[in-house]
Coordinates of C-alpha atoms in Angstrom, one line a residue:
X1 CA -70.3 -8.5 -58.9
X2 CA -66.8 -7.0 -58.8
X3 CA -64.4 -7.7 -55.8
X4 CA -60.5 -6.9 -55.2
X5 CA -58.1 -9.6 -55.1
X6 CA -56.2 -10.2 -52.0
X7 CA -52.5 -9.9 -52.1
X8 CA -52.0 -13.6 -51.9
X9 CA -54.5 -14.0 -54.9
X10 CA -52.4 -11.5 -56.8
X11 CA -49.3 -13.3 -55.8
X12 CA -50.5 -16.5 -57.6
X13 CA -51.2 -14.5 -60.7
X14 CA -47.7 -12.8 -60.7
X15 CA -45.9 -16.0 -60.1
X16 CA -47.5 -17.6 -63.1
X17 CA -44.9 -19.1 -65.6
X18 CA -45.0 -20.8 -68.7
X19 CA -43.1 -23.8 -67.4
X20 CA -44.8 -23.7 -63.8
X21 CA -48.6 -22.7 -64.4
X22 CA -50.3 -22.4 -61.1
X23 CA -54.0 -23.7 -61.7
X24 CA -55.6 -26.4 -59.6
X25 CA -56.8 -29.3 -61.3
X26 CA -59.1 -32.4 -60.9
X27 CA -59.6 -35.5 -63.0
X28 CA -63.2 -37.0 -62.6
X29 CA -64.4 -40.2 -64.1
X30 CA -68.1 -41.3 -64.7
X31 CA -69.8 -44.6 -65.7
X32 CA -72.8 -43.7 -67.6
X33 CA -75.8 -46.2 -67.9
X34 CA -76.0 -45.8 -71.7
X35 CA -73.5 -44.6 -74.3
X36 CA -72.6 -40.9 -74.3
X37 CA -71.8 -38.3 -76.8
X38 CA -69.0 -35.7 -75.8
X39 CA -71.0 -32.9 -77.3
X40 CA -73.9 -33.9 -74.8
X41 CA -71.8 -33.7 -71.9
X42 CA -70.0 -30.4 -73.2
X43 CA -73.4 -28.9 -73.6
X44 CA -74.6 -29.7 -70.2
X45 CA -71.3 -28.2 -68.7
X46 CA -71.7 -25.2 -70.6
X47 CA -75.3 -24.7 -69.3
X48 CA -74.2 -25.1 -65.7
X49 CA -71.1 -23.1 -66.0
X50 CA -73.2 -20.1 -67.3
X51 CA -75.0 -20.1 -64.1
X52 CA -72.0 -19.6 -61.8
X53 CA -71.1 -16.1 -61.6
X54 CA -67.6 -16.7 -60.5
X55 CA -66.9 -18.5 -63.7
X56 CA -67.9 -15.3 -65.7
X57 CA -65.1 -13.2 -64.3
X58 CA -61.4 -12.4 -65.2
X59 CA -59.1 -10.4 -63.4
X60 CA -58.2 -6.8 -64.3
X61 CA -55.1 -5.1 -63.0
X62 CA -54.4 -1.8 -61.8
X63 CA -51.5 0.7 -62.2
X64 CA -50.6 0.3 -58.6
X65 CA -50.4 -3.6 -58.9
X66 CA -53.9 -4.5 -57.6
X67 CA -56.6 -6.2 -59.2
X68 CA -60.3 -7.0 -59.2
X69 CA -62.7 -9.5 -60.6
X70 CA -64.8 -7.9 -63.3
X71 CA -67.3 -9.8 -65.8
X72 CA -65.7 -10.5 -69.1
X73 CA -68.2 -8.8 -71.5
X74 CA -67.3 -11.4 -74.3
X75 CA -67.8 -14.5 -72.0
X76 CA -69.1 -17.6 -73.5
X77 CA -68.9 -20.9 -71.8
X78 CA -68.2 -22.7 -75.1
X79 CA -64.7 -21.3 -75.2
X80 CA -63.6 -22.9 -72.0
X81 CA -65.2 -26.3 -72.5
X82 CA -63.6 -28.9 -74.9
X83 CA -64.0 -32.4 -76.0
X84 CA -61.4 -35.3 -76.9
X85 CA -61.6 -38.9 -77.7
X86 CA -58.8 -41.3 -76.6
X87 CA -58.4 -45.2 -76.5
X88 CA -56.3 -46.9 -74.1
X89 CA -55.1 -46.0 -70.4
X90 CA -51.7 -44.9 -71.5
X91 CA -53.3 -42.3 -74.0
X92 CA -55.6 -41.1 -71.5
X93 CA -52.8 -40.5 -69.0
X94 CA -50.8 -38.7 -71.6
X95 CA -53.6 -36.5 -72.6
X96 CA -54.4 -35.4 -69.0
X97 CA -50.6 -34.8 -68.5
X98 CA -50.6 -32.5 -71.5
X99 CA -53.7 -30.7 -70.5
X100 CA -52.2 -30.0 -67.1
X101 CA -49.0 -28.6 -68.3
X102 CA -50.7 -25.9 -70.5
X103 CA -51.1 -22.5 -69.0
X104 CA -54.6 -20.9 -68.7
X105 CA -55.2 -17.8 -70.7
X106 CA -55.3 -15.2 -67.8
X107 CA -56.9 -12.6 -70.2
X108 CA -60.3 -14.2 -70.0
X109 CA -61.9 -16.2 -66.9
X110 CA -59.1 -18.6 -65.8
X111 CA -60.7 -22.0 -66.0
X112 CA -61.3 -24.8 -68.7
X113 CA -63.2 -28.1 -68.8
X114 CA -62.2 -31.1 -70.9
X115 CA -64.6 -33.9 -71.6
X116 CA -62.7 -37.0 -72.6
X117 CA -64.4 -40.2 -73.8
X118 CA -63.1 -43.5 -74.9
X119 CA -62.2 -44.9 -71.6
X120 CA -62.6 -48.5 -70.8
X121 CA -66.3 -50.0 -69.9
X122 CA -68.0 -46.7 -71.7
X123 CA -66.6 -44.4 -69.1
X124 CA -66.0 -40.8 -69.5
X125 CA -63.8 -37.9 -67.8
X126 CA -63.9 -34.5 -67.1
X127 CA -60.5 -32.7 -66.5
X128 CA -61.1 -29.4 -64.8
X129 CA -58.4 -26.5 -64.6
X130 CA -59.0 -23.4 -62.1
X131 CA -56.4 -20.7 -61.6
X132 CA -55.1 -20.7 -58.0
X133 CA -55.8 -16.9 -57.8
X134 CA -59.5 -17.7 -58.4
X135 CA -59.8 -20.1 -55.6
X136 CA -58.1 -22.4 -53.0
X137 CA -58.8 -26.1 -53.1
X138 CA -62.1 -25.8 -50.8
X139 CA -63.4 -23.1 -52.7
X140 CA -62.7 -25.1 -55.9
X141 CA -64.6 -27.8 -54.6
X142 CA -67.6 -25.6 -54.0
X143 CA -67.5 -24.3 -57.5
X144 CA -67.1 -27.7 -59.0
X145 CA -70.1 -29.1 -57.2
X146 CA -72.3 -26.5 -59.0
X147 CA -71.6 -28.5 -62.4
X148 CA -72.8 -32.0 -60.9
X149 CA -76.6 -32.9 -61.2
X150 CA -78.9 -31.7 -58.2
X151 CA -78.2 -34.1 -55.1
X152 CA -79.0 -34.1 -51.5
X153 CA -75.9 -32.0 -51.1
X154 CA -76.8 -28.3 -50.2
X155 CA -74.3 -25.9 -51.9
X156 CA -75.1 -22.3 -50.5
X157 CA -74.5 -19.3 -52.7
X158 CA -71.2 -17.5 -52.4
X159 CA -72.1 -14.3 -50.6
X160 CA -70.7 -11.0 -52.4
X161 CA -67.9 -9.4 -50.2
X162 CA -68.4 -6.0 -49.1
X163 CA -66.8 -3.3 -51.4
X164 CA -63.3 -2.5 -50.7
X165 CA -61.6 0.7 -51.1
X166 CA -59.1 1.4 -53.8
X167 CA -56.9 2.8 -51.0
X168 CA -55.7 0.1 -48.5
X169 CA -56.2 0.9 -45.0
X170 CA -53.0 1.2 -42.6
X171 CA -52.1 -1.7 -40.5
X172 CA -52.4 -1.6 -36.8
X173 CA -49.4 -1.6 -34.6
X174 CA -50.5 -5.3 -33.7
X175 CA -50.8 -6.2 -37.3
X176 CA -47.3 -4.8 -38.0
X177 CA -45.9 -7.0 -34.9
X178 CA -47.8 -10.1 -36.2
X179 CA -46.3 -9.4 -39.7
X180 CA -42.8 -9.2 -38.4
X181 CA -43.4 -12.4 -36.3
X182 CA -44.5 -14.4 -39.2
X183 CA -41.8 -13.1 -41.5
X184 CA -39.2 -13.9 -39.0
X185 CA -40.5 -17.5 -38.6
X186 CA -40.4 -18.1 -42.2
X187 CA -37.0 -16.9 -42.8
X188 CA -35.6 -18.9 -39.7
X189 CA -37.1 -21.8 -41.8
X190 CA -35.1 -21.3 -45.0
X191 CA -32.3 -23.5 -45.8
X192 CA -28.9 -22.7 -47.4
X193 CA -29.4 -22.6 -51.3
X194 CA -26.4 -25.0 -51.6
X195 CA -28.1 -27.7 -49.7
X196 CA -29.4 -30.1 -52.5
X197 CA -32.7 -32.0 -52.2
X198 CA -33.3 -35.2 -54.0
X199 CA -36.8 -33.7 -55.3
X200 CA -35.6 -30.5 -56.5
X201 CA -35.1 -30.1 -60.2
X202 CA -35.2 -27.5 -63.0
X203 CA -38.8 -26.4 -64.2
X204 CA -39.9 -27.9 -67.2
X205 CA -43.1 -27.9 -69.2
X206 CA -43.6 -31.6 -70.3
X207 CA -45.4 -33.1 -67.1
X208 CA -46.7 -36.5 -66.4
X209 CA -49.8 -36.9 -64.1
X210 CA -49.8 -40.2 -62.3
X211 CA -53.1 -41.5 -60.5
X212 CA -53.6 -44.4 -58.0
X213 CA -56.9 -45.7 -56.3
X214 CA -56.7 -47.4 -52.8
X215 CA -59.7 -48.9 -50.9
X216 CA -60.4 -46.4 -47.8
X217 CA -61.2 -49.5 -45.7
X218 CA -57.5 -50.6 -45.9
X219 CA -56.4 -47.0 -44.6
X220 CA -58.7 -47.2 -42.0
X221 CA -57.5 -50.6 -40.7
X222 CA -53.8 -49.3 -40.4
X223 CA -55.0 -46.0 -38.8
X224 CA -57.0 -48.1 -36.0
X225 CA -53.9 -50.2 -35.6
X226 CA -51.1 -47.6 -35.3
X227 CA -53.1 -44.4 -34.3
X228 CA -53.1 -41.1 -35.8
X229 CA -55.7 -39.9 -38.6
X230 CA -56.3 -40.9 -42.0
X231 CA -54.2 -38.1 -43.3
X232 CA -51.3 -39.3 -41.2
X233 CA -51.4 -42.8 -42.8
X234 CA -51.8 -41.3 -46.3
X235 CA -48.6 -39.0 -45.8
X236 CA -46.7 -42.1 -44.9
X237 CA -47.8 -44.0 -47.8
X238 CA -46.8 -41.2 -50.0
X239 CA -43.4 -41.1 -48.1
X240 CA -43.1 -44.9 -48.7
X241 CA -43.7 -44.2 -52.6
X242 CA -41.0 -41.3 -52.7
X243 CA -38.5 -43.5 -50.9
X244 CA -39.0 -46.4 -53.2
X245 CA -38.3 -44.3 -56.0
X246 CA -35.4 -42.3 -54.6
X247 CA -33.8 -45.5 -53.6
X248 CA -34.2 -47.0 -57.1
X249 CA -32.4 -43.8 -58.4
X250 CA -29.5 -44.1 -55.6
X251 CA -31.1 -40.7 -54.1
X252 CA -32.1 -41.5 -50.6
X253 CA -29.6 -42.0 -47.8
X254 CA -30.6 -43.1 -44.2
X255 CA -30.9 -39.6 -43.1
X256 CA -32.6 -38.2 -46.2
X257 CA -35.9 -36.2 -45.8
X258 CA -38.3 -34.4 -48.1
X259 CA -39.9 -31.2 -46.7
X260 CA -43.5 -31.0 -47.4
X261 CA -45.8 -27.9 -47.3
X262 CA -49.2 -29.2 -46.0
X263 CA -51.8 -26.6 -46.8
X264 CA -54.4 -25.7 -44.1
X265 CA -57.7 -24.2 -44.8
X266 CA -58.4 -21.0 -42.8
X267 CA -62.0 -20.6 -44.1
X268 CA -63.4 -22.3 -40.9
X269 CA -61.9 -19.4 -38.7
X270 CA -62.9 -16.5 -40.7
X271 CA -66.4 -17.7 -41.6
X272 CA -66.8 -15.1 -44.5
X273 CA -67.8 -15.6 -48.1
X274 CA -64.4 -14.6 -49.8
X275 CA -63.9 -16.3 -53.1
X276 CA -60.1 -16.2 -53.2
X277 CA -57.5 -18.1 -51.3
X278 CA -57.5 -18.4 -47.3
X279 CA -54.7 -21.0 -46.6
X280 CA -51.7 -21.3 -44.5
X281 CA -49.9 -24.5 -44.1
X282 CA -47.7 -26.9 -42.0
X283 CA -44.1 -28.0 -42.7
X284 CA -43.5 -31.8 -42.2
X285 CA -40.2 -33.6 -42.9
X286 CA -41.1 -36.8 -44.6
X287 CA -38.7 -39.4 -43.5
X288 CA -37.8 -41.0 -46.9
X289 CA -34.5 -42.4 -45.5
X290 CA -36.3 -44.4 -42.8
X291 CA -36.5 -48.1 -43.7
X292 CA -39.3 -49.2 -41.3
X293 CA -42.6 -48.2 -42.5
X294 CA -44.2 -48.0 -39.0
X295 CA -41.4 -46.0 -37.8
X296 CA -42.1 -43.7 -40.8
X297 CA -45.9 -43.5 -39.7
X298 CA -44.9 -42.7 -36.2
X299 CA -42.5 -40.0 -37.0
X300 CA -45.0 -38.3 -39.4
X301 CA -47.7 -38.7 -36.7
X302 CA -45.6 -37.1 -34.1
X303 CA -44.7 -34.0 -36.4
X304 CA -48.3 -33.5 -37.3
X305 CA -49.6 -33.4 -33.8
X306 CA -46.7 -31.0 -33.1
X307 CA -47.7 -28.8 -35.8
X308 CA -51.3 -28.6 -35.0
X309 CA -50.5 -27.7 -31.3
X310 CA -48.3 -24.9 -32.5
X311 CA -50.6 -23.6 -35.1
X312 CA -50.4 -22.9 -38.9
X313 CA -49.4 -19.3 -38.4
X314 CA -45.5 -20.0 -37.7
X315 CA -42.7 -21.6 -39.7
X316 CA -42.2 -22.2 -43.5
X317 CA -46.0 -23.3 -43.6
X318 CA -47.2 -19.4 -42.8
X319 CA -45.7 -18.3 -46.0
X320 CA -49.2 -17.9 -47.7
X321 CA -50.1 -15.9 -44.4
X322 CA -47.0 -13.6 -45.0
X323 CA -47.9 -13.4 -48.7
X324 CA -51.5 -12.1 -47.9
X325 CA -49.8 -9.4 -45.8
X326 CA -47.6 -8.0 -48.7
X327 CA -48.6 -4.9 -50.7
X328 CA -49.8 -6.1 -54.2
X329 CA -47.4 -3.8 -56.0
X330 CA -44.6 -5.9 -54.1
X331 CA -45.9 -9.0 -55.6
X332 CA -46.0 -7.5 -59.0
X333 CA -42.3 -6.5 -58.9
X334 CA -40.8 -9.2 -57.0
X335 CA -42.7 -12.3 -58.3
X336 CA -39.9 -13.8 -60.4
X337 CA -37.5 -13.7 -57.4
X338 CA -40.2 -15.1 -54.9
X339 CA -41.2 -17.9 -57.2
X340 CA -37.6 -19.3 -57.2
X341 CA -37.5 -19.0 -53.6
X342 CA -39.8 -22.0 -53.1
X343 CA -37.1 -24.5 -53.0
X344 CA -35.4 -22.6 -50.0
X345 CA -38.7 -23.6 -47.8
X346 CA -39.8 -26.9 -48.9
X347 CA -39.5 -29.6 -51.4
X348 CA -43.0 -30.5 -52.4
X349 CA -46.6 -29.7 -51.8
X350 CA -48.7 -32.4 -50.5
X351 CA -52.5 -31.4 -50.3
X352 CA -55.8 -33.1 -49.1
X353 CA -58.8 -32.1 -50.9
X354 CA -62.1 -32.7 -48.8
X355 CA -65.0 -34.1 -50.9
X356 CA -68.5 -34.7 -49.9
X357 CA -69.5 -38.2 -49.1
X358 CA -72.7 -38.3 -50.9
X359 CA -73.2 -39.9 -54.4
X360 CA -72.6 -37.5 -57.2
X361 CA -73.3 -37.7 -61.0
X362 CA -73.2 -35.5 -64.2
X363 CA -76.0 -35.8 -66.6
X364 CA -77.1 -39.0 -65.0
X365 CA -73.6 -40.7 -64.9
X366 CA -72.4 -41.7 -61.6
X367 CA -69.1 -40.2 -60.2
X368 CA -66.5 -43.1 -60.0
X369 CA -63.1 -41.4 -59.3
X370 CA -62.1 -37.8 -58.5
X371 CA -58.2 -37.1 -58.6
X372 CA -57.2 -33.8 -57.6
X373 CA -54.0 -32.3 -59.3
X374 CA -51.7 -30.1 -57.3
X375 CA -49.7 -27.5 -59.1
X376 CA -45.8 -27.8 -59.0
X377 CA -44.0 -24.7 -57.6
X378 CA -41.0 -23.4 -59.4
X379 CA -37.8 -25.7 -58.8
X380 CA -40.1 -28.6 -57.6
X381 CA -40.0 -32.0 -59.3
X382 CA -43.5 -33.3 -57.9
X383 CA -46.6 -31.9 -56.3
X384 CA -49.0 -34.5 -54.4
X385 CA -52.7 -34.3 -54.0
X386 CA -55.0 -36.7 -52.1
X387 CA -58.7 -37.1 -52.0
X388 CA -61.1 -39.4 -50.1
X389 CA -64.4 -40.0 -52.1
X390 CA -66.8 -42.4 -50.4
X391 CA -65.1 -45.8 -50.1
X392 CA -61.7 -44.8 -52.1
X393 CA -58.7 -42.9 -51.6
X394 CA -57.5 -40.9 -54.7
X395 CA -53.8 -40.1 -55.1
X396 CA -52.2 -38.1 -57.6
X397 CA -48.7 -37.0 -58.4
X398 CA -48.0 -34.1 -61.0
X399 CA -44.5 -34.4 -61.8
X400 CA -41.8 -33.0 -64.2
X401 CA -41.5 -35.7 -67.0
X402 CA -37.8 -35.4 -67.0
X403 CA -37.6 -36.3 -63.3
X404 CA -40.2 -39.2 -63.1
X405 CA -40.6 -40.6 -66.6
X406 CA -41.0 -44.1 -65.0
X407 CA -44.0 -42.9 -62.7
X408 CA -46.2 -45.9 -63.5
X409 CA -44.7 -47.6 -60.5
X410 CA -46.9 -45.5 -58.1
X411 CA -49.9 -48.3 -58.2
X412 CA -47.6 -51.3 -57.0
X413 CA -45.6 -49.3 -54.5
X414 CA -48.6 -47.8 -52.6
X415 CA -50.1 -51.3 -52.5
X416 CA -46.8 -52.7 -51.2
X417 CA -46.7 -49.9 -48.5
X418 CA -50.1 -50.8 -47.3
X419 CA -49.4 -54.4 -47.3
X420 CA -46.0 -53.9 -45.2
X421 CA -48.2 -51.7 -42.6
X422 CA -50.8 -54.5 -42.5
X423 CA -48.2 -57.4 -42.1
X424 CA -46.7 -55.4 -39.0
X425 CA -50.1 -55.2 -37.5
X426 CA -50.5 -59.0 -37.9
X427 CA -47.0 -59.8 -36.5
X428 CA -47.8 -57.9 -33.2
X429 CA -51.1 -59.9 -32.8
X430 CA -53.6 -56.8 -33.6
X431 CA -56.9 -58.0 -34.9
X432 CA -58.1 -57.4 -38.5

C-alpha cells in the first residue's frame, strides 16, 4: 500500500514548525469498572494499531517536492504508545498541554498515543496525536474508531487509492480558470499586514490546552428558542468566551471582530477513499465587540447561512482548495512564507469534529469525554475545537501559554453565556 500525498497534504508537511506543530489531537477519558494498569491499556492500543495499515506508513519525499506514503520497515507500535501517571486536574491539564506542544517525528509514522492514569474516580485518559498530512478531522475520527472495542458502529475499510503517475497531468483550461478564480477570491479577502487583531501573537512552544464540557440539552434549548443550528449556538458561545477574555484585558472595542476559519468537509462530495485531506472552509467574523449575546448569535447565524449559500470554494475559506492546486515543489520552497501568511486571512481556527452517537469503549471502559484539539497556525494565539458526543458538548482551546496563561476561566464563562441566552428566552415568554 503506497499512495501519493496531495499538494494540500504536502503543504501541511512543509509548514510544520518547532513552535507550530501541525498535528490534530484528541483527549479521551474513560471510566473503567475495575482499576486498570497503564501497561494493559497500552498493550491493547498497540495490538489494535498494528492492524491499521495507515498507521504503519511514513511520508517519503522526492527530489521534485512530491511525497508518498510507504510502509516503515522498522515500524513497531510500541514506539508510538506511551504511559504516564499524574495526580490532580491541574497536573493532568499541564501534561496534556506539554504533549500537544511537542512536534511529531516525521521520519517515522506521524502519530502518538499517550495513556494517562491517576485521574479522579479511577478514570484514565488517552491523548492522541495525528499529523495533519496524514488525515483531516473526519478521517482522523475513522482511524481513531479502529482503536475502540468492537461496537454497533460499522467502520468500512479505507479503499486503496488508484495508482498515480509520478508525472502530474496537465490541468484543463477549466481547471486553470477555476484556480485563478479561487486565488483571486482568497487574495481579495486578505487584510493589510499593519492591521492588528486582538488574537494574533508571536508563535511560542509553551501551550495551554483548556477543556470544558456542556450539556447538549442546554444548547438544543437555545437553538429552539433562537433558531439556527447547534453549530451556530456553539460559535456564539465561543464568541462570548473570547469577548469576556479580551474585555478583561482591554482588547475588545465595540467594533472588534475575530475572523474565524470554519473548516468544511469535502468528502461527501467526492465520495472517494482518499486518506489525506479533503477540506475547504467558511470565513466568519465573530462579533466579539457586540455586548448582547442574542445579537451575537443572530449575527453568526446570518453569516453562516450566507456562507453556506455562497459555497465553500470562494473567499479566504477556500485557501485549502487553492493549496491543493499548487504544485508540491512550490509548497516545499514557499512553506516558510506561506505559513506566516495565515494572519492576513484569519485570526483563529474553529473546527467542529463529528463523532458517532453510539456508546464507545476501550478495553471495556466506557468513553466519557472526547475533546478534539485543533492545531494553532503560525502567528495565531488560539485554535478552537468542538465535538458532540451523546449528551455532551466538548469545547477545547489550544492556546499560546503566554497569551492565555489564565485560561481556566473557560468553564465559568461558557456557563454564563448559556445562562444569558436562557434568561433572554424567558424574558420574552418562550417555553422551556
